[in-house]
Structures are given as structure tokens and as C-alpha cells.
N, CA, C and O atoms as a printed pandas DataFrame, in Angstrom:
     atom_number atom_name residue_name chain_id  residue_number  x_coord  y_coord  z_coord
0              1         N          MET        A               1    6.756   -7.921  -22.776
1              2        CA          MET        A               1    6.989   -7.006  -22.415
2              3         C          MET        A               1    6.661   -6.525  -21.496
3              4         O          MET        A               1    5.513   -6.230  -21.828
4              5         N          ALA        A               2    6.809   -6.056  -20.158
5              6        CA          ALA        A               2    5.929   -5.816  -18.838
6              7         C          ALA        A               2    6.662   -4.807  -17.798
7              8         O          ALA        A               2    7.564   -5.271  -17.102
8              9         N          GLN        A               3    6.215   -3.108  -17.640
9             10        CA          GLN        A               3    6.375   -2.516  -17.252
10            11         C          GLN        A               3    5.649   -2.192  -16.023
11            12         O          GLN        A               3    4.437   -1.980  -16.064
12            13         N          ILE        A               4    6.482   -2.129  -14.662
13            14        CA          ILE        A               4    6.680   -1.856  -12.843
14            15         C          ILE        A               4    7.063   -0.422  -12.981
15            16         O          ILE        A               4    7.720    0.345  -13.686
16            17         N          ASN        A               5    5.735   -0.511  -11.152
17            18        CA          ASN        A               5    6.289    0.848  -11.223
18            19         C          ASN        A               5    7.033    0.053   -9.795
19            20         O          ASN        A               5    6.876   -1.103   -9.404
20            21         N          VAL        A               6    7.989    1.302   -9.147
21            22        CA          VAL        A               6    9.250    0.693   -8.578
22            23         C          VAL        A               6    9.202    2.300   -7.245
23            24         O          VAL        A               6    9.523    3.450   -7.547
24            25         N          ARG        A               7    8.667    1.787   -5.724
25            26        CA          ARG        A               7    9.747    2.938   -5.162
26            27         C          ARG        A               7   10.942    2.404   -4.389
27            28         O          ARG        A               7   10.718    1.685   -3.415
28            29         N          LEU        A               8   11.940    2.633   -4.666
29            30        CA          LEU        A               8   13.907    1.949   -4.573
30            31         C          LEU        A               8   13.515    2.672   -3.234
31            32         O          LEU        A               8   12.604    3.440   -2.927
32            33         N          THR        A               9   14.626    2.084   -2.528
33            34        CA          THR        A               9   14.917    1.904   -0.767
34            35         C          THR        A               9   16.345    1.752   -1.054
35            36         O          THR        A               9   16.754    0.615   -1.290
36            37         N          PRO        A              10   17.426    3.060   -1.071
37            38        CA          PRO        A              10   18.701    1.866   -1.045
38            39         C          PRO        A              10   19.525    2.148    0.223
39            40         O          PRO        A              10   19.377    3.092    0.999
40            41         N          ARG        A              11   20.668    0.873    0.300
41            42        CA          ARG        A              11   21.405    0.592    1.720
42            43         C          ARG        A              11   20.585    0.490    2.467
43            44         O          ARG        A              11   20.731    1.079    3.537
44            45         N          ALA        A              12   18.592   -0.801    2.083
45            46        CA          ALA        A              12   18.612   -1.862    3.291
46            47         C          ALA        A              12   19.855   -2.340    4.222
47            48         O          ALA        A              12   20.968   -1.888    3.952
48            49         N          ALA        A              13   19.745   -2.983    4.998
49            50        CA          ALA        A              13   19.434   -4.112    5.523
50            51         C          ALA        A              13   19.780   -5.897    4.445
51            52         O          ALA        A              13   20.703   -6.530    3.931
52            53         N          ARG        A              14   19.096   -5.922    4.544
53            54        CA          ARG        A              14   18.867   -7.142    2.350
54            55         C          ARG        A              14   17.678   -6.404    1.641
55            56         O          ARG        A              14   16.651   -5.725    1.633
56            57         N          GLU        A              15   18.257   -6.810    1.304
57            58        CA          GLU        A              15   17.341   -7.391   -0.161
58            59         C          GLU        A              15   16.146   -7.743   -0.103
59            60         O          GLU        A              15   15.923   -8.766    0.545
60            61         N          GLN        A              16   14.520   -6.749   -1.005
61            62        CA          GLN        A              16   13.221   -7.412   -0.850
62            63         C          GLN        A              16   12.903   -6.742   -1.237
63            64         O          GLN        A              16   13.269   -5.572   -1.128
64            65         N          ILE        A              17   11.484   -7.482   -2.319
65            66        CA          ILE        A              17   10.244   -6.934   -3.187
66            67         C          ILE        A              17    9.321   -6.785   -1.897
67            68         O          ILE        A              17   10.053   -7.036   -0.940
68            69         N          ALA        A              18    8.118   -6.506   -1.478
69            70        CA          ALA        A              18    6.771   -6.435   -1.682
70            71         C          ALA        A              18    6.287   -5.483   -2.233
71            72         O          ALA        A              18    6.716   -4.574   -2.944
72            73         N          PRO        A              19    4.771   -5.952   -1.598
73            74        CA          PRO        A              19    3.882   -5.357   -3.029
74            75         C          PRO        A              19    3.082   -3.894   -2.696
75            76         O          PRO        A              19    2.299   -3.985   -1.750
76            77         N          ASP        A              20    3.153   -2.818   -3.214
77            78        CA          ASP        A              20    3.280   -1.701   -2.775
78            79         C          ASP        A              20    1.126   -1.559   -2.973
79            80         O          ASP        A              20    0.473   -2.567   -3.245
80            81         N          ASP        A              21    0.320    0.105   -2.721
81            82        CA          ASP        A              21   -1.093   -0.105   -2.214
82            83         C          ASP        A              21   -1.278   -0.405   -3.605
83            84         O          ASP        A              21   -1.520   -1.578   -3.885
84            85         N          GLY        A              22   -1.211    0.409   -4.490
85            86        CA          GLY        A              22   -1.616    0.007   -6.071
86            87         C          GLY        A              22   -1.113   -1.773   -6.453
87            88         O          GLY        A              22   -1.106   -2.919   -6.004
88            89         N          ASP        A              23   -0.855   -1.180   -7.263
89            90        CA          ASP        A              23   -0.080   -2.143   -8.720
90            91         C          ASP        A              23    1.601   -1.937   -8.738
91            92         O          ASP        A              23    2.259   -2.249   -9.731
92            93         N          GLY        A              24    2.046   -1.526   -7.850
93            94        CA          GLY        A              24    3.147   -1.666   -7.911
94            95         C          GLY        A              24    4.199   -2.235   -6.979
95            96         O          GLY        A              24    3.817   -3.301   -6.495
96            97         N          TYR        A              25    5.712   -1.761   -6.475
97            98        CA          TYR        A              25    6.840   -3.101   -5.875
98            99         C          TYR        A              25    7.254   -1.810   -4.681
99           100         O          TYR        A              25    7.465   -0.684   -5.132
100          101         N          LEU        A              26    7.342   -2.023   -3.335
101          102        CA          LEU        A              26    8.685   -1.206   -2.550
102          103         C          LEU        A              26    9.360   -2.295   -2.862
103          104         O          LEU        A              26    9.125   -3.500   -2.766
104          105         N          VAL        A              27   10.716   -1.318   -3.466
105          106        CA          VAL        A              27   12.061   -3.004   -3.126
106          107         C          VAL        A              27   13.335   -1.803   -2.165
107          108         O          VAL        A              27   13.629   -0.611   -2.077
108          109         N          ARG        A              28   13.772   -3.335   -1.551
109          110        CA          ARG        A              28   14.668   -2.436   -0.742
110          111         C          ARG        A              28   15.914   -2.801   -1.546
111          112         O          ARG        A              28   15.762   -3.706   -2.367
112          113         N          VAL        A              29   17.086   -2.258   -1.447
113          114        CA          VAL        A              29   18.553   -2.922   -2.305
114          115         C          VAL        A              29   19.271   -2.538   -1.168
115          116         O          VAL        A              29   18.860   -1.562   -0.540
116          117         N          THR        A              30   20.846   -3.474   -0.575
117          118        CA          THR        A              30   21.736   -2.846   -0.131
118          119         C          THR        A              30   22.862   -2.016   -0.346
119          120         O          THR        A              30   23.718   -1.488    0.363
120          121         N          ALA        A              31   22.578   -2.073   -1.590
121          122        CA          ALA        A              31   23.624   -1.062   -2.477
122          123         C          ALA        A              31   23.721    0.518   -2.227
123          124         O          ALA        A              31   22.743    1.031   -2.771
124          125         N          PRO        A              32   24.427    1.367   -1.686
125          126        CA          PRO        A              32   24.254    2.843   -1.678
126          127         C          PRO        A              32   24.230    3.008   -3.257
127          128         O          PRO        A              32   24.617    2.359   -4.228
128          129         N          PRO        A              33   23.329    4.669   -2.923
129          130        CA          PRO        A              33   22.779    5.133   -4.278
130          131         C          PRO        A              33   23.863    6.211   -4.816
131          132         O          PRO        A              33   23.874    7.425   -5.017
132          133         N          VAL        A              34   24.653    5.266   -4.926
133          134        CA          VAL        A              34   26.481    6.068   -5.896
134          135         C          VAL        A              34   26.858    5.434   -6.705
135          136         O          VAL        A              34   27.301    4.293   -6.567
136          137         N          ASP        A              35   26.693    6.462   -8.393
137          138        CA          ASP        A              35   27.125    6.149   -9.259
138          139         C          ASP        A              35   25.990    4.950   -9.907
139          140         O          ASP        A              35   26.454    4.192  -10.758
140          141         N          GLY        A              36   25.006    4.837   -9.641
141          142        CA          GLY        A              36   24.033    4.172  -10.481
142          143         C          GLY        A              36   24.299    3.023   -9.883
143          144         O          GLY        A              36   24.190    2.144  -10.739
144          145         N          ARG        A              37   24.694    2.408   -8.496
145          146        CA          ARG        A              37   24.504    0.703   -7.745
146          147         C          ARG        A              37   23.608    0.628   -7.332
147          148         O          ARG        A              37   23.140   -0.476   -7.607
148          149         N          ALA        A              38   22.683    1.446   -6.493
149          150        CA          ALA        A              38   21.562    1.369   -6.501
150          151         C          ALA        A              38   20.545    0.964   -7.415
151          152         O          ALA        A              38   19.706    0.079   -7.245
152          153         N          ASN        A              39   20.764    1.954   -8.732
153          154        CA          ASN        A              39   20.377    1.276   -9.828
154          155         C          ASN        A              39   20.128   -0.244  -10.204
155          156         O          ASN        A              39   19.334   -1.080   -9.771
156          157         N          ASP        A              40   20.977   -0.273  -11.043
157          158        CA          ASP        A              40   21.800   -1.145  -11.134
158          159         C          ASP        A              40   21.389   -3.025   -9.874
159          160         O          ASP        A              40   21.237   -4.171  -10.297
160          161         N          ALA        A              41   21.349   -2.528   -8.406
161          162        CA          ALA        A              41   21.179   -3.737   -7.856
162          163         C          ALA        A              41   19.524   -3.916   -8.387
163          164         O          ALA        A              41   18.822   -4.924   -8.312
164          165         N          LEU        A              42   19.302   -3.038   -8.749
165          166        CA          LEU        A              42   17.547   -3.051   -8.807
166          167         C          LEU        A              42   17.389   -3.990   -9.546
167          168         O          LEU        A              42   16.803   -5.026   -9.229
168          169         N          CYS        A              43   18.021   -3.691  -10.912
169          170        CA          CYS        A              43   17.993   -4.413  -12.056
170          171         C          CYS        A              43   18.433   -5.959  -12.246
171          172         O          CYS        A              43   17.919   -6.583  -13.174
172          173         N          ARG        A              44   19.438   -6.646  -11.334
173          174        CA          ARG        A              44   19.493   -7.411  -10.884
174          175         C          ARG        A              44   18.817   -8.191  -10.320
175          176         O          ARG        A              44   18.516   -9.260  -10.852
176          177         N          LEU        A              45   18.376   -7.822   -8.997
177          178        CA          LEU        A              45   17.350   -8.131   -8.451
178          179         C          LEU        A              45   16.327   -8.680   -9.022
179          180         O          LEU        A              45   15.941   -9.766   -8.591
180          181         N          ILE        A              46   15.623   -8.025  -10.177
181          182        CA          ILE        A              46   14.382   -8.317  -10.412
182          183         C          ILE        A              46   14.291   -9.129  -11.481
183          184         O          ILE        A              46   13.225   -9.603  -11.874
184          185         N          ALA        A              47   15.687   -9.383  -12.138
185          186        CA          ALA        A              47   15.865   -9.985  -13.122
186          187         C          ALA        A              47   16.458  -11.913  -12.311
187          188         O          ALA        A              47   16.145  -13.048  -12.672
188          189         N          GLY        A              48   17.140  -11.546  -11.460
189          190        CA          GLY        A              48   16.830  -12.614  -10.384
190          191         C          GLY        A              48   15.735  -13.322   -9.808
191          192         O          GLY        A              48   15.861  -14.472   -9.387
192          193         N          ARG        A              49   14.614  -12.651   -9.771
193          194        CA          ARG        A              49   13.243  -12.690   -9.282
194          195         C          ARG        A              49   12.434  -13.470  -10.445
195          196         O          ARG        A              49   11.809  -14.523  -10.568
196          197         N          ALA        A              50   12.661  -12.780  -10.929
197          198        CA          ALA        A              50   11.829  -12.942  -12.585
198          199         C          ALA        A              50   11.633  -14.275  -13.555
199          200         O          ALA        A              50   10.829  -14.893  -14.253
200          201         N          GLY        A              51   13.522  -14.222  -12.860
201          202        CA          GLY        A              51   13.913  -15.566  -13.817
202          203         C          GLY        A              51   14.878  -15.133  -15.564
203          204         O          GLY        A              51   15.413  -15.828  -16.427
204          205         N          VAL        A              52   14.703  -13.880  -15.398
205          206        CA          VAL        A              52   15.421  -13.307  -16.835
206          207         C          VAL        A              52   16.535  -13.080  -16.998
207          208         O          VAL        A              52   17.070  -13.777  -16.135
208          209         N          ALA        A              53   17.538  -12.418  -17.680
209          210        CA          ALA        A              53   18.608  -11.998  -17.741
210          211         C          ALA        A              53   19.123  -10.845  -17.270
211          212         O          ALA        A              53   19.465  -11.768  -16.531
212          213         N          PRO        A              54   19.475   -9.961  -16.973
213          214        CA          PRO        A              54   19.889   -8.925  -16.175
214          215         C          PRO        A              54   19.802   -7.604  -16.962
215          216         O          PRO        A              54   19.716   -6.469  -16.493
216          217         N          SER        A              55   19.847   -8.018  -18.385
217          218        CA          SER        A              55   20.533   -7.339  -19.960
218          219         C          SER        A              55   18.972   -7.463  -20.366
219          220         O          SER        A              55   18.412   -6.844  -21.271
220          221         N          ARG        A              56   18.447   -8.334  -19.554
221          222        CA          ARG        A              56   16.367   -7.757  -20.314
222          223         C          ARG        A              56   15.392   -6.841  -18.776
223          224         O          ARG        A              56   14.185   -6.782  -18.541
224          225         N          VAL        A              57   16.550   -6.285  -18.050
225          226        CA          VAL        A              57   15.531   -4.896  -17.294
226          227         C          VAL        A              57   16.401   -4.202  -17.222
227          228         O          VAL        A              57   17.595   -4.449  -17.053
228          229         N          THR        A              58   15.622   -2.819  -17.401
229          230        CA          THR        A              58   16.032   -1.672  -17.965
230          231         C          THR        A              58   14.788   -0.355  -17.624
231          232         O          THR        A              58   13.624   -0.167  -17.977
232          233         N          LEU        A              59   15.883    0.457  -16.658
233          234        CA          LEU        A              59   15.495    1.586  -16.477
234          235         C          LEU        A              59   14.816    2.143  -17.048
235          236         O          LEU        A              59   15.504    2.903  -17.728
236          237         N          VAL        A              60   13.393    2.358  -17.338
237          238        CA          VAL        A              60   12.844    3.113  -18.434
238          239         C          VAL        A              60   12.745    5.008  -17.631
239          240         O          VAL        A              60   13.167    5.938  -18.318
240          241         N          ARG        A              61   12.141    5.298  -16.155
241          242        CA          ARG        A              61   12.504    6.573  -15.899
242          243         C          ARG        A              61   12.885    5.884  -14.749
243          244         O          ARG        A              61   13.071    4.711  -14.423
244          245         N          GLY        A              62   12.980    7.697  -13.912
245          246        CA          GLY        A              62   13.694    8.197  -13.031
246          247         C          GLY        A              62   15.402    7.331  -12.499
247          248         O          GLY        A              62   15.678    6.819  -11.414
248          249         N          ALA        A              63   16.072    7.433  -13.478
249          250        CA          ALA        A              63   17.257    6.917  -12.820
250          251         C          ALA        A              63   18.070    7.828  -11.369
251          252         O          ALA        A              63   19.235    7.643  -11.015
252          253         N          LYS        A              64   17.336    8.557  -10.884
253          254        CA          LYS        A              64   17.455    9.997   -9.778
254          255         C          LYS        A              64   16.504   10.857   -8.872
255          256         O          LYS        A              64   16.370   12.005   -8.447
256          257         N          SER        A              65   15.750    9.237   -8.819
257          258        CA          SER        A              65   14.664    9.199   -8.273
258          259         C          SER        A              65   14.100    8.363   -7.834
259          260         O          SER        A              65   13.442    7.638   -8.581
260          261         N          ARG        A              66   14.143    8.108   -6.275
261          262        CA          ARG        A              66   13.227    6.540   -5.489
262          263         C          ARG        A              66   12.042    6.216   -6.053
263          264         O          ARG        A              66   11.635    5.065   -5.895
264          265         N          GLU        A              67   11.282    7.136   -6.798
265          266        CA          GLU        A              67   10.432    6.377   -7.663
266          267         C          GLU        A              67   10.564    6.147   -9.580
267          268         O          GLU        A              67   10.700    6.963  -10.492
268          269         N          LYS        A              68   10.475    5.028   -9.559
269          270        CA          LYS        A              68   10.603    4.286  -10.488
270          271         C          LYS        A              68    9.853    3.665  -12.203
271          272         O          LYS        A              68    8.650    3.404  -12.178
272          273         N          VAL        A              69   10.378    3.534  -13.140
273          274        CA          VAL        A              69    9.922    2.516  -14.091
274          275         C          VAL        A              69   10.395    1.517  -14.923
275          276         O          VAL        A              69   10.807    1.780  -16.053
276          277         N          VAL        A              70   10.375    0.443  -14.489
277          278        CA          VAL        A              70   10.652   -0.823  -15.165
278          279         C          VAL        A              70   10.608   -1.110  -16.149
279          280         O          VAL        A              70    9.534   -0.614  -16.488
280          281         N          SER        A              71   11.009   -1.613  -17.023
281          282        CA          SER        A              71   11.105   -2.415  -18.112
282          283         C          SER        A              71   11.454   -3.882  -17.455
283          284         O          SER        A              71   12.296   -3.967  -16.561
284          285         N          VAL        A              72   10.752   -5.031  -17.955
285          286        CA          VAL        A              72   11.131   -6.320  -17.724
286          287         C          VAL        A              72   10.586   -7.147  -18.788
287          288         O          VAL        A              72    9.365   -7.305  -18.819
288          289         N          GLU        A              73   11.776   -8.030  -20.198
289          290        CA          GLU        A              73   10.757   -8.213  -21.615
290          291         C          GLU        A              73   11.476   -9.887  -21.005
291          292         O          GLU        A              73   12.429  -10.206  -20.293
292          293         N          GLY        A              74   10.430  -10.598  -21.732
293          294        CA          GLY        A              74   10.146  -11.634  -22.213
294          295         C          GLY        A              74    9.653  -12.662  -20.412
295          296         O          GLY        A              74   10.127  -13.639  -19.831
296          297         N          VAL        A              75    8.716  -11.883  -20.203
297          298        CA          VAL        A              75    7.779  -12.130  -19.628
298          299         C          VAL        A              75    6.394  -11.229  -19.291
299          300         O          VAL        A              75    6.548  -10.019  -19.125
300          301         N          ASP        A              76    5.200  -11.739  -19.201
301          302        CA          ASP        A              76    3.879  -10.709  -18.944
302          303         C          ASP        A              76    4.256  -10.161  -17.743
303          304         O          ASP        A              76    5.382  -10.198  -17.247
304          305         N          ALA        A              77    3.051   -9.539  -17.200
305          306        CA          ALA        A              77    2.622   -8.609  -16.424
306          307         C          ALA        A              77    2.198   -9.584  -15.099
307          308         O          ALA        A              77    2.616   -9.345  -13.966
308          309         N          ALA        A              78    1.270  -10.763  -15.435
309          310        CA          ALA        A              78    0.828  -11.408  -14.571
310          311         C          ALA        A              78    2.185  -12.574  -14.233
311          312         O          ALA        A              78    2.787  -12.768  -13.177
312          313         N          ASN        A              79    2.354  -13.214  -15.577
313          314        CA          ASN        A              79    3.777  -13.831  -14.311
314          315         C          ASN        A              79    4.024  -13.111  -13.901
315          316         O          ASN        A              79    3.330  -12.766  -12.945
316          317         N          LEU        A              80    5.379  -12.161  -14.324
317          318        CA          LEU        A              80    5.938  -11.062  -13.317
318          319         C          LEU        A              80    5.716  -10.883  -12.108
319          320         O          LEU        A              80    6.661  -11.050  -11.338
320          321         N          ARG        A              81    4.124  -10.406  -11.456
321          322        CA          ARG        A              81    4.078  -10.282  -10.252
322          323         C          ARG        A              81    3.733  -11.865   -9.197
323          324         O          ARG        A              81    3.950  -12.087   -8.005
324          325         N          GLU        A              82    3.477  -12.225   -9.657
325          326        CA          GLU        A              82    3.802  -14.092   -9.511
326          327         C          GLU        A              82    4.994  -14.318   -9.336
327          328         O          GLU        A              82    5.199  -15.295   -8.616
328          329         N          ARG        A              83    6.098  -13.671   -9.805
329          330        CA          ARG        A              83    7.565  -14.308   -9.441
330          331         C          ARG        A              83    8.463  -13.243   -8.600
331          332         O          ARG        A              83    9.514  -13.453   -7.995
332          333         N          LEU        A              84    7.836  -12.216   -8.724
333          334        CA          LEU        A              84    8.624  -11.295   -7.954
334          335         C          LEU        A              84    8.189  -11.013   -6.235
335          336         O          LEU        A              84    8.818  -10.319   -5.436
336          337         N          LEU        A              85    6.800  -11.863   -5.964
337          338        CA          LEU        A              85    6.519  -11.936   -4.707
338          339         C          LEU        A              85    6.150  -13.068   -4.384
339          340         O          LEU        A              85    5.197  -13.045   -3.606
340          341         N          ALA        A              86    6.846  -14.994   -4.918
341          342        CA          ALA        A              86    7.151  -15.612   -4.501
342          343         C          ALA        A              86    8.200  -15.620   -3.472
343          344         O          ALA        A              86    8.534  -16.678   -2.940
């Protein structure tokens, strides 16, 4: 299981994942930050890029913040970084 730090930008023009200055990620999703839709879009985007089921991606911390910690099961940290930035 790998945990990653994410800075989320909702209501973006397109969805994308980019590296942050540190070891985290800047993620943009098109969903609005209403009723958890941006968080759901974040988990679906990470799951799709990582090649795991959406149920294996969970929000650990930051449900109401732009700064989040996301846990991804079934892939190690090195492979996850490679897959997310491909």
C-alpha cells in the first residue's frame, strides 16, 4: 500500500496529474467541490492511472481541504509514481 500527498484543484478545464515540488502531486479534476464529488473524481482518476479498482483508493486525510493524503492498495510507491506520471 502506498500513501501519496495531493494538492487538489476542482473545477479545472481538464483532468491531469503533475508532480509537485516535493514528492507529492498536483491534481486537477473537472468536478466541483460539492457533496464530495471532487474527492470521488480524485479517487477515480488515481485508480484509473494506477491500474487498480476505485475501491482500492481511499482518502485518508483532507476531505474538506485542498491538501489531501490518499492511500492506494495493490501497488508500491515506486510503481505508483511511474504510473501516475506516465
